[in-house]
Structure formats: C-alpha cells, structure tokens
Coordinates of C-alpha atoms and ligand atoms in Angstrom, one line a residue:
X121 CA -1.6 35.7 2.3
X122 CA -3.7 38.1 3.8
X123 CA -2.8 38.7 7.8
X124 CA -6.5 37.4 8.9
X125 CA -5.9 34.3 7.3
X126 CA -2.1 33.4 8.5
X127 CA -2.2 30.6 10.4
X128 CA -1.1 30.3 14.1
X129 CA 1.3 27.8 13.3
X130 CA 2.6 27.8 17.5
X131 CA -0.9 26.8 18.8
X132 CA -1.9 24.2 16.6
X133 CA 0.5 22.8 17.6
X134 CA -1.0 21.9 20.7
X135 CA -3.1 20.1 19.7
X136 CA -1.1 17.3 17.6
X137 CA 0.1 15.3 21.2
X138 CA 2.8 13.3 18.8
X139 CA 4.2 16.5 18.0
X140 CA 5.9 17.6 21.9
X141 CA 7.2 13.4 21.6
X142 CA 10.8 13.8 20.8
X143 CA 11.8 11.2 17.8
X144 CA 15.7 9.9 19.0
X145 CA 16.5 11.8 21.2
X146 CA 15.6 14.8 19.3
X147 CA 12.0 16.9 18.6
X148 CA 10.1 15.7 16.2
X149 CA 10.2 17.2 12.9
X150 CA 7.6 15.0 11.1
X151 CA 7.6 15.5 7.0
X152 CA 5.6 12.6 6.1
X153 CA 2.2 13.7 5.6
X154 CA 1.1 12.3 2.3
X155 CA 2.2 9.3 3.7
X156 CA -0.3 9.7 6.8
X157 CA -1.3 13.6 9.1
X158 CA -0.5 13.0 12.7
X159 CA -4.0 13.0 14.3
X160 CA -5.1 16.1 17.3
X161 CA -7.1 15.2 20.1
X162 CA -10.0 15.9 19.2
X163 CA -9.3 13.1 16.6
X164 CA -8.6 10.7 19.5
X165 CA -11.7 12.2 22.1
X166 CA -13.8 11.1 19.4
X167 CA -11.9 7.5 19.2
X168 CA -11.8 7.6 23.1
X169 CA -15.5 9.1 23.9
X170 CA -17.0 6.5 21.2
X171 CA -15.2 3.5 22.9
X172 CA -16.2 4.4 26.1
X173 CA -19.9 5.7 26.0
X174 CA -21.2 4.8 23.6
X175 CA -19.8 2.0 22.1
X176 CA -22.5 -1.0 20.4
X177 CA -22.7 -2.3 17.0
X178 CA -24.9 0.2 14.2
X179 CA -28.2 -0.1 12.5
X180 CA -29.9 -3.3 14.3
X181 CA -30.4 -3.0 17.5
X182 CA -33.0 -1.6 20.0
X183 CA -31.6 -0.6 23.2
X184 CA -29.4 2.6 23.4
X185 CA -26.2 2.5 23.1
X186 CA -26.4 0.8 19.3
X187 CA -29.4 4.1 18.8
X188 CA -26.5 6.5 20.0
X189 CA -24.3 4.5 17.8
X190 CA -26.2 4.7 15.0
X191 CA -26.6 8.1 15.3
X192 CA -23.6 9.2 16.1
X193 CA -21.7 6.3 12.1
X194 CA -24.6 8.1 10.8
X195 CA -23.2 12.1 12.0
X196 CA -20.8 11.4 10.9
X197 CA -21.7 10.6 6.7
X198 CA -24.2 13.0 6.6
X199 CA -20.8 15.5 8.0
X200 CA -18.7 13.9 5.6
X201 CA -21.1 14.6 2.9
X202 CA -21.0 18.4 3.8
X203 CA -17.0 18.0 4.2
X204 CA -17.3 17.3 -0.3
X205 CA -20.7 18.8 -0.5
X206 CA -22.3 16.3 -1.7
X207 CA -26.0 15.9 -2.3
X208 CA -27.4 13.4 -0.4
X209 CA -25.7 11.2 2.4
X210 CA -26.6 8.4 1.1
X211 CA -24.2 8.8 -1.8
X212 CA -21.4 9.0 0.7
X213 CA -20.1 5.3 1.0
X214 CA -18.4 4.4 4.5
X215 CA -14.9 2.4 3.0
X216 CA -11.8 1.8 4.5
X217 CA -9.8 4.5 2.4
X218 CA -9.2 5.7 -1.5
X219 CA -8.2 2.6 -2.1
X220 CA -11.6 -0.1 -1.5
X221 CA -13.1 3.1 -3.0
X222 CA -11.0 2.9 -6.0
X223 CA -10.6 -1.1 -6.6
X224 CA -14.6 -1.1 -5.7
X225 CA -15.5 1.4 -8.7
X226 CA -13.3 -1.4 -10.9
X227 CA -15.3 -3.8 -9.8
X228 CA -19.1 -2.9 -9.1
X229 CA -19.2 -0.5 -11.9
X230 CA -16.4 -1.4 -14.0
X231 CA -17.2 -4.5 -14.3
X232 CA -21.6 -4.0 -15.3
X233 CA -19.9 -1.2 -17.7
X234 CA -16.0 -1.9 -19.4
X235 CA -16.6 -4.3 -22.5
X236 CA -14.3 -5.9 -24.3
X237 CA -12.1 -3.3 -26.3
X238 CA -13.6 -0.3 -24.1
X239 CA -11.1 1.7 -23.1
X240 CA -10.4 3.0 -19.7
X241 CA -7.6 6.2 -19.2
X242 CA -5.5 7.0 -16.2
X243 CA -2.7 9.2 -16.2
X244 CA 1.9 8.4 -15.2
X245 CA 1.1 10.2 -12.7
X246 CA -0.8 7.7 -10.9
X247 CA -0.2 6.0 -7.4
X248 CA -0.5 2.4 -7.5
X249 CA -4.0 2.4 -5.7
X250 CA -5.6 3.0 -8.8
X251 CA -3.6 1.6 -11.7
X252 CA -3.7 -2.1 -10.8
X253 CA -7.7 -2.2 -9.7
X254 CA -7.7 -1.6 -13.8
X255 CA -5.2 -3.6 -15.0
X256 CA -7.3 -5.8 -13.0
X257 CA -10.4 -4.9 -15.1
X258 CA -8.9 -5.0 -18.1
X259 CA -7.3 -8.4 -17.5
X260 CA -11.8 -9.7 -16.9
X261 CA -13.3 -7.7 -19.8
X262 CA -10.4 -7.2 -22.5
X263 CA -10.7 -4.1 -22.3
X264 CA -7.9 -1.7 -23.1
X265 CA -6.2 1.2 -20.7
X266 CA -4.6 4.0 -21.8
X267 CA -1.7 6.8 -19.8
X268 CA -1.5 10.1 -20.2
X269 CA 2.0 11.2 -20.1
X270 CA 3.6 13.7 -18.3
X271 CA 5.9 16.3 -19.4
X272 CA 8.8 17.4 -17.3
X273 CA 7.3 19.6 -15.2
X274 CA 5.3 17.3 -14.1
X275 CA 2.0 18.0 -15.5
X276 CA 0.1 15.8 -17.0
X277 CA 0.1 16.6 -20.9
X278 CA -3.9 18.0 -21.6
X279 CA -3.8 17.8 -24.9
X280 CA -2.4 13.9 -25.4
X281 CA -5.4 13.5 -22.9
X282 CA -7.6 14.9 -25.3
X283 CA -6.9 12.9 -28.4
X284 CA -7.1 9.7 -26.3
X285 CA -10.8 10.3 -25.5
X286 CA -13.5 8.4 -28.0
X287 CA -16.3 6.3 -28.2
X288 CA -14.4 3.7 -26.5
X289 CA -13.5 5.5 -23.8
X290 CA -16.0 4.1 -20.2
X291 CA -13.1 5.8 -17.6
X292 CA -11.1 8.3 -16.3
X293 CA -9.7 7.6 -13.6
X294 CA -7.4 10.3 -12.5
X295 CA -5.7 11.8 -8.9
X296 CA -6.7 15.3 -8.0
X297 CA -2.8 15.7 -6.7
X298 CA 0.2 13.2 -7.9
X299 CA 1.6 12.0 -4.3
X300 CA 5.0 11.5 -6.0
X301 CA 5.4 14.9 -7.1
X302 CA 2.9 17.5 -5.5
X303 CA 1.1 18.4 -9.2
X304 CA -2.5 19.6 -8.7
X305 CA -3.9 18.4 -11.5
X306 CA -7.1 20.0 -13.7
X307 CA -9.6 17.9 -12.7
X308 CA -11.7 20.2 -13.9
X309 CA -10.6 20.4 -17.7
X310 CA -11.0 16.9 -17.3
X311 CA -14.2 15.3 -16.6
X312 CA -15.3 18.3 -19.0
X313 CA -13.0 16.8 -21.8
X314 CA -14.7 13.3 -20.8
X315 CA -18.6 14.1 -20.5
X316 CA -18.6 15.3 -24.2
X317 CA -17.8 11.3 -25.1
X318 CA -20.5 10.6 -21.7
X319 CA -17.1 8.7 -20.0
X320 CA -17.7 8.1 -16.5
X321 CA -14.4 9.7 -14.5
X322 CA -12.7 8.8 -10.5
X323 CA -11.1 11.3 -9.1
X324 CA -8.9 9.9 -6.3
X325 CA -9.1 12.6 -4.3
X326 CA -6.4 10.7 -1.4
X327 CA -3.2 13.7 -1.2
X328 CA -6.0 16.4 -2.4
X329 CA -8.8 16.6 0.5
X330 CA -6.2 17.9 3.5
X331 CA -5.1 20.4 1.8
X332 CA -8.2 21.8 -1.4
X333 CA -11.5 22.2 -0.4
X334 CA -13.8 19.9 -2.5
X335 CA -16.7 20.6 -3.9
X336 CA -18.0 16.9 -6.1
X337 CA -21.1 19.2 -7.5
X338 CA -19.2 21.6 -9.0
X339 CA -16.7 19.2 -10.2
X340 CA -19.8 17.0 -11.3
X341 CA -17.2 14.0 -11.0
X342 CA -19.2 10.8 -10.9
X343 CA -17.0 9.4 -7.8
X344 CA -14.5 10.8 -5.2
X345 CA -12.2 8.1 -2.7
X346 CA -10.3 9.9 0.0
X347 CA -8.6 8.8 2.9
X348 CA -9.1 9.6 6.3
X349 CA -5.8 8.8 7.5
X350 CA -4.2 11.9 5.0
X351 CA -6.8 14.5 6.5
X352 CA -6.3 14.3 9.8
X353 CA -8.2 11.2 11.0
X354 CA -7.6 7.9 11.3
X355 CA -6.5 5.0 9.1
X356 CA -9.1 2.6 8.3
X357 CA -11.4 5.0 7.2
X358 CA -12.3 6.7 3.7
X359 CA -15.5 7.3 2.1
X360 CA -15.9 6.5 -1.8
X361 CA -18.5 9.4 -3.0
X362 CA -20.7 8.2 -6.0
X363 CA -23.4 9.8 -7.4
X364 CA -26.6 8.4 -7.2
X365 CA -27.2 7.3 -10.1
X366 CA -24.1 5.7 -10.5
X367 CA -24.3 4.3 -7.3
X368 CA -28.2 3.0 -7.4
X369 CA -27.2 1.3 -11.2
X370 CA -24.2 -0.2 -9.8
X371 CA -24.3 -4.6 -7.9
X372 CA -23.1 -5.3 -4.6
X373 CA -19.3 -5.1 -3.9
X374 CA -19.0 -7.0 -0.7
X375 CA -21.7 -10.0 0.3
X376 CA -23.1 -9.5 4.4
X377 CA -24.1 -8.3 6.6
X378 CA -25.5 -4.6 6.5
X379 CA -26.2 -4.7 2.4
X380 CA -28.6 -7.3 2.1
X381 CA -33.0 -6.5 2.9
X382 CA -34.0 -10.8 3.0
X383 CA -31.7 -13.3 2.4
X384 CA -32.9 -16.9 1.6
X385 CA -31.3 -19.6 -0.5
X386 CA -33.0 -19.3 -3.2
X387 CA -32.5 -15.8 -3.0
X388 CA -30.6 -12.2 -1.5
X389 CA -32.5 -8.9 -2.2
X390 CA -30.2 -6.1 -1.0
X391 CA -30.8 -2.8 0.9
X392 CA -30.8 1.1 -0.6
X393 CA -27.8 3.4 -0.3
X394 CA -25.5 3.7 1.3
X395 CA -25.5 0.3 2.7
X396 CA -25.2 -1.6 -0.2
X397 CA -22.0 -1.4 0.2
X398 CA -21.1 -1.2 3.3
X399 CA -21.4 -5.1 4.1
X400 CA -20.5 -5.9 7.6
X401 CA -20.1 -3.4 10.7
X402 CA -18.2 -0.9 9.5
X403 CA -16.1 1.1 11.0
X404 CA -17.8 2.8 13.5
X405 CA -14.9 4.1 15.8
X406 CA -13.4 4.8 12.2
X407 CA -15.9 7.2 10.6
X408 CA -16.6 9.2 14.2
X409 CA -12.9 10.0 14.0
X410 CA -13.4 11.2 11.0
X411 CA -15.8 12.9 10.7
X412 CA -14.1 15.3 14.3
X413 CA -10.4 15.0 11.4
X414 CA -12.8 16.9 9.0
X415 CA -14.9 19.3 12.2
X416 CA -10.9 19.8 13.3
X417 CA -9.4 20.6 9.4
X418 CA -13.3 23.1 8.2
X419 CA -12.5 24.4 11.6
X420 CA -9.3 25.7 10.7
X421 CA -9.8 27.0 7.8
X422 CA -9.0 24.5 4.5
X423 CA -7.9 28.4 2.6
X424 CA -5.7 29.5 5.6
X425 CA -4.7 25.9 5.7
X426 CA -3.7 25.5 1.6
X427 CA -2.1 29.4 2.1
X428 CA 0.2 28.4 4.9
X429 CA 1.2 25.3 3.0
X430 CA 2.2 26.5 0.2
X431 CA 4.0 29.4 2.1
X432 CA 6.5 26.2 3.4
X433 CA 6.4 24.3 0.5
X434 CA 7.3 28.2 -1.9
X435 CA 10.3 28.3 1.6
X436 CA 11.0 24.4 0.7
X437 CA 11.9 25.2 -3.1
X438 CA 14.4 28.2 -2.4
X439 CA 15.8 26.7 0.4
X440 CA 16.3 23.0 -1.3
X441 CA 16.9 24.4 -4.0
X442 CA 20.2 26.3 -2.3
X443 CA 21.5 22.4 -1.6
X444 CA 24.3 21.4 -3.8
X445 CA 23.6 18.3 -5.8
X446 CA 19.9 18.6 -5.1
X447 CA 16.6 18.0 -7.7
X448 CA 13.3 18.0 -7.3
X449 CA 11.5 16.2 -8.8
X450 CA 8.4 17.7 -10.0
X451 CA 7.8 21.9 -10.4
X452 CA 4.4 22.1 -12.2
X453 CA 2.6 25.6 -11.8
X454 CA -0.6 23.8 -9.2
X455 CA 1.5 22.0 -6.5
X456 CA 0.0 20.9 -3.2
X457 CA 2.8 20.9 -0.3
X458 CA 4.8 17.7 -2.0
X459 CA 9.0 17.9 -2.8
X460 CA 10.4 14.7 -4.2
X461 CA 14.0 15.9 -4.4
X462 CA 17.1 13.4 -5.1
X463 CA 20.7 14.1 -4.0
X464 CA 24.2 13.2 -5.8
X465 CA 25.5 10.2 -5.4
X466 CA 23.3 9.3 -2.2
X467 CA 20.7 6.9 -2.6
X468 CA 17.2 7.8 -1.1
X469 CA 17.2 5.5 1.5
X470 CA 20.4 6.6 2.6
X471 CA 19.4 10.1 2.8
X472 CA 16.1 9.0 4.7
X473 CA 18.5 6.8 7.2
X474 CA 20.9 9.7 8.8
X475 CA 18.0 12.1 8.3
X476 CA 16.0 10.1 11.1
X477 CA 19.1 10.0 13.5
X478 CA 19.0 13.4 13.6
X479 CA 14.5 12.9 15.0
X480 CA 13.3 14.0 11.4
X481 CA 10.6 12.3 9.4
X482 CA 10.8 12.0 5.4
X483 CA 9.4 9.3 2.6
X484 CA 12.3 7.9 0.4
X485 CA 11.6 5.7 -2.2
X486 CA 8.7 5.2 -5.2
X487 CA 6.5 5.9 -2.8
X488 CA 3.7 3.4 -4.6
X489 CA 4.4 5.0 -8.1
X490 CA 7.0 3.6 -9.7
X491 CA 5.5 4.2 -13.2
X492 CA 5.6 8.2 -12.3
X493 CA 9.2 7.5 -10.7
X494 CA 10.9 5.6 -14.1
X495 CA 9.4 8.4 -16.3
X496 CA 11.9 11.0 -14.5
X497 CA 14.4 8.4 -14.4
X498 CA 14.9 7.8 -11.2
X499 CA 14.3 4.6 -9.2
X500 CA 12.9 6.7 -5.4
X501 CA 13.0 9.8 -4.4
X502 CA 13.7 10.9 -1.1
X503 CA 10.3 13.3 -0.6
X504 CA 9.4 15.9 2.2
X505 CA 5.6 16.4 2.5
X506 CA 3.6 20.0 5.0
X507 CA 0.6 20.0 6.9
X508 CA -1.1 22.6 8.9
X509 CA 1.9 22.1 11.4
X510 CA 5.1 22.6 9.7
X511 CA 7.4 26.0 10.0
X512 CA 9.7 27.1 8.5
X513 CA 12.2 26.2 11.4
X514 CA 11.4 22.8 10.3
X515 CA 12.2 22.9 7.2
X516 CA 15.2 24.7 8.0
X517 CA 16.3 21.8 10.3
X518 CA 15.6 19.5 6.9
X519 CA 18.2 21.3 5.2
X520 CA 20.5 21.9 7.5
X521 CA 20.0 17.5 7.9
X522 CA 21.0 17.2 4.9
X523 CA 23.8 19.5 4.4
X524 CA 25.0 16.2 7.5
X525 CA 24.3 13.8 4.5
X526 CA 25.9 15.6 3.0
X527 CA 29.2 15.5 4.6
X528 CA 28.7 11.8 5.8
X529 CA 29.2 11.2 1.7
X530 CA 32.3 13.6 0.8
X531 CA 34.4 12.1 3.7
Ligands
PLP2 N1 -4.1 7.5 -3.7 C1 -2.7 8.4 -3.9 C2 -3.4 9.6 -4.7 C3 -1.7 8.2 -2.5 O1 -1.4 8.8 -2.2 C4 -2.4 6.9 -1.7 C5 -2.3 7.4 -0.4 O2 -0.5 7.3 -0.4 C6 -3.4 6.1 -2.2 C7 -4.0 6.5 -2.9 C8 -4.3 5.4 -1.5 O3 -4.7 5.2 -0.1 P1 -4.9 4.8 0.7 O4 -2.8 3.4 1.1 O5 -5.5 4.8 2.2 O6 -6.0 3.7 0.4

C-alpha cells in the first residue's frame, strides 16, 4: 500500500455516529459488516433531507415536490449506473436488496428461459438467497441444479465447473464474494466459460460491492445484484443490473403502480425499462440514501478501502492464528475481509455472547450458507468481517475477547 493510498481511519470513523456509541458500557467494536454496514452521517442526512424538504410520490405528479422527488430518485439511478459502469440507466432496477433481485431474475427470466431438463449451475459457496430462488424455479420448471464444488481452501473447483457446463446449461448464478468464507471467486473466468455455451450469468455481488470496484461491462455479466445496506446505505434498497436486451425480453415480475402503461379489465400494457420492473411506490428515500452511500464510498476511494481491509485481513489472520484451538475456515488466495472460525470446545453462540458482553459485535451461526458449513463439517462458525472504519486495535480487542472466552471455558 502506498502512503498516498492510506486511509485516515481515525477521521473516517467520525463520519459514523454509531461508532462513538458505547455498547454494554464499552466502546463498540463492530465486526459484523458482512451482515450489514454502519451508515455515515451523509447517508443519514440525505434521507432526512429528502423527507424534510422533498417528500412526495414520484413520476405521476406535476407539482414541485413530486418533480424534485422524481429528480432525486432518477438521479440516484444514474449514480448507481455509474457506480456499476452499466451502459444505460434503464439497466438499473431498484429492488429491496440482493435477495429480491435474484428472485426477480429467477421468476421472470427463469420461467421463460428454463425448461424441463435444463441446467442451472450454482456453487457450494452460495448464500441461501442465491440457492432457494433457483430451487423454486427448478421445481416449477423441472430443471436440474448443478453445484460447483469447493476446495479445502474455500476456492471453487474450476475444473469441475468446466466439466459441468454443457448445452443444457441455461444460467450460472454465482457469488462474487462468499459471505461465509470471504473467498473472492474468479467471476471473469466463470463468465467467459459460460459464454462458450451461451449460458446467462447472474453475479451475486452482495458481499463485493463495498470492497471491490465493480464494472458490469468489463465483467460482461447478464445480471448483477447488490444490497444497499452492505455498502453503507439503507436497508430495503438494492440494485438489479440487467443487460438491456435481457431485461427487454423478460415479463414483469410484479404487477401494479409504475410498471403499467395502460390498464383495462381486458388488457394491460407495460411500461418501458426500468419501470416495467418497479411495481408500486418504490423506496424513494432508500435510493437517495444509497446514492449518498456510493458517493461517500467513491470519495473515500474503493482502492484504498480494499487495501486497508486487506491489511486488516492479514493482521487478523495472523493474530487469530495464534489463538490456541482456533481454526480458520476459508484460506483462499483471493479473499475479502471476512474471517470465519471455530474455537475448540466452545459453541459459536457462546463465543458471540461473551464477545458481546465486551462490546464486540460478531456474527455466529450458519450465515445463511448451510451447504458450505456442511462442506467444512461444522454447523456454525463465528465470523468477524471488516469495513473501511475498522482498526488493528479492534482486532486486538477481538483476540483479547477470545482469550476471555477460552479462560471461561477452561475453568
Ligand atoms: N448474497 C450474499 C452473498 C449475502 O451475503 C447476502 C446477505 O448476507 C445476500 C445475498 C442477501 O442479501 P439481502 O438480505 O440484503 O437481500
């Protein structure tokens, strides 16, 4: 990391009011960023400012507030287009989050394109949100699910993937970053290989967007989903990017509100992109908050953020590696700032509870990724995940907290 790229973390922490709040009487050590990130003041301000000054429903109004709200909402769409480097703002569909984006593709594109005997390829790393929608589609359409195996270090078995592809492959739905292990998957290569068979590719970017620059055109993916709350934005808002020609060919996912052009009892005609997929009043304040979040993230700089998080990951891997009885799951060469681990003889829920008493927030459980837990022979892990505002001192606090856990269980 160059001196220039180094983040001023102490200054950045001041942007996040919640980080100054004590928890259980201790300074908060927030290491649950893969579940959701904290929000900077500018995101809170943007949401409040919208409700205070511009609140109105969008698109249908001729009055000033409605025009301002529409402009802010559509401005957010254009901002997200730039964030993902999509070709057109009409390729950016606002959804509730990654989960809704995947369900939309599975039900709209999938029911049209996937028939009996067709194959859907997933990986063993996937979050339940990128498994269950495809299982539902499989059951509706008589399709077949195929699963790319995971190697012992948490990387995907690409050779097995290559063998799995074939003329029946209709879609490959793959995570960009594993929430359970932190593995960064080789999505470029996965997409190139899928192209040889004419298969579509959906990338689940829920865990990637806060950590890696995303360029959907360079990736050449058909669909990319992200959740606002994992990129320092609000909950209840996310983005589905879809290539225009794919989205044009897809039927609406939900009916009502903004997605219509005209309605009679005999027949409804549908609006154009992106509105065709945005039924009902959308999360206007959410889109505005998400815009503020990506402004913030890009202003800080994704590259220095990635470098900082990588440094934390190396430091934490080293420090946790010294803790007796601690086993880290997932040691892929390309990893985002997520560390999943088990501690000999202590259930992860006990680890999490004792850490919480010290003001340290981590996640424990199966992380909505039961198949990968099973692959590594565990029911649950403790997971520490880092963001741009985390520090080495917080990792030291985690290690000290784990010492306390061990002392309690050794008694
Ligand atoms: N995909 C991955 C890899 C995730 O980590 C998550 C959330 O943890 C999701 C999808 C679902 O995101 P959301 O609950 O915001 O829809």
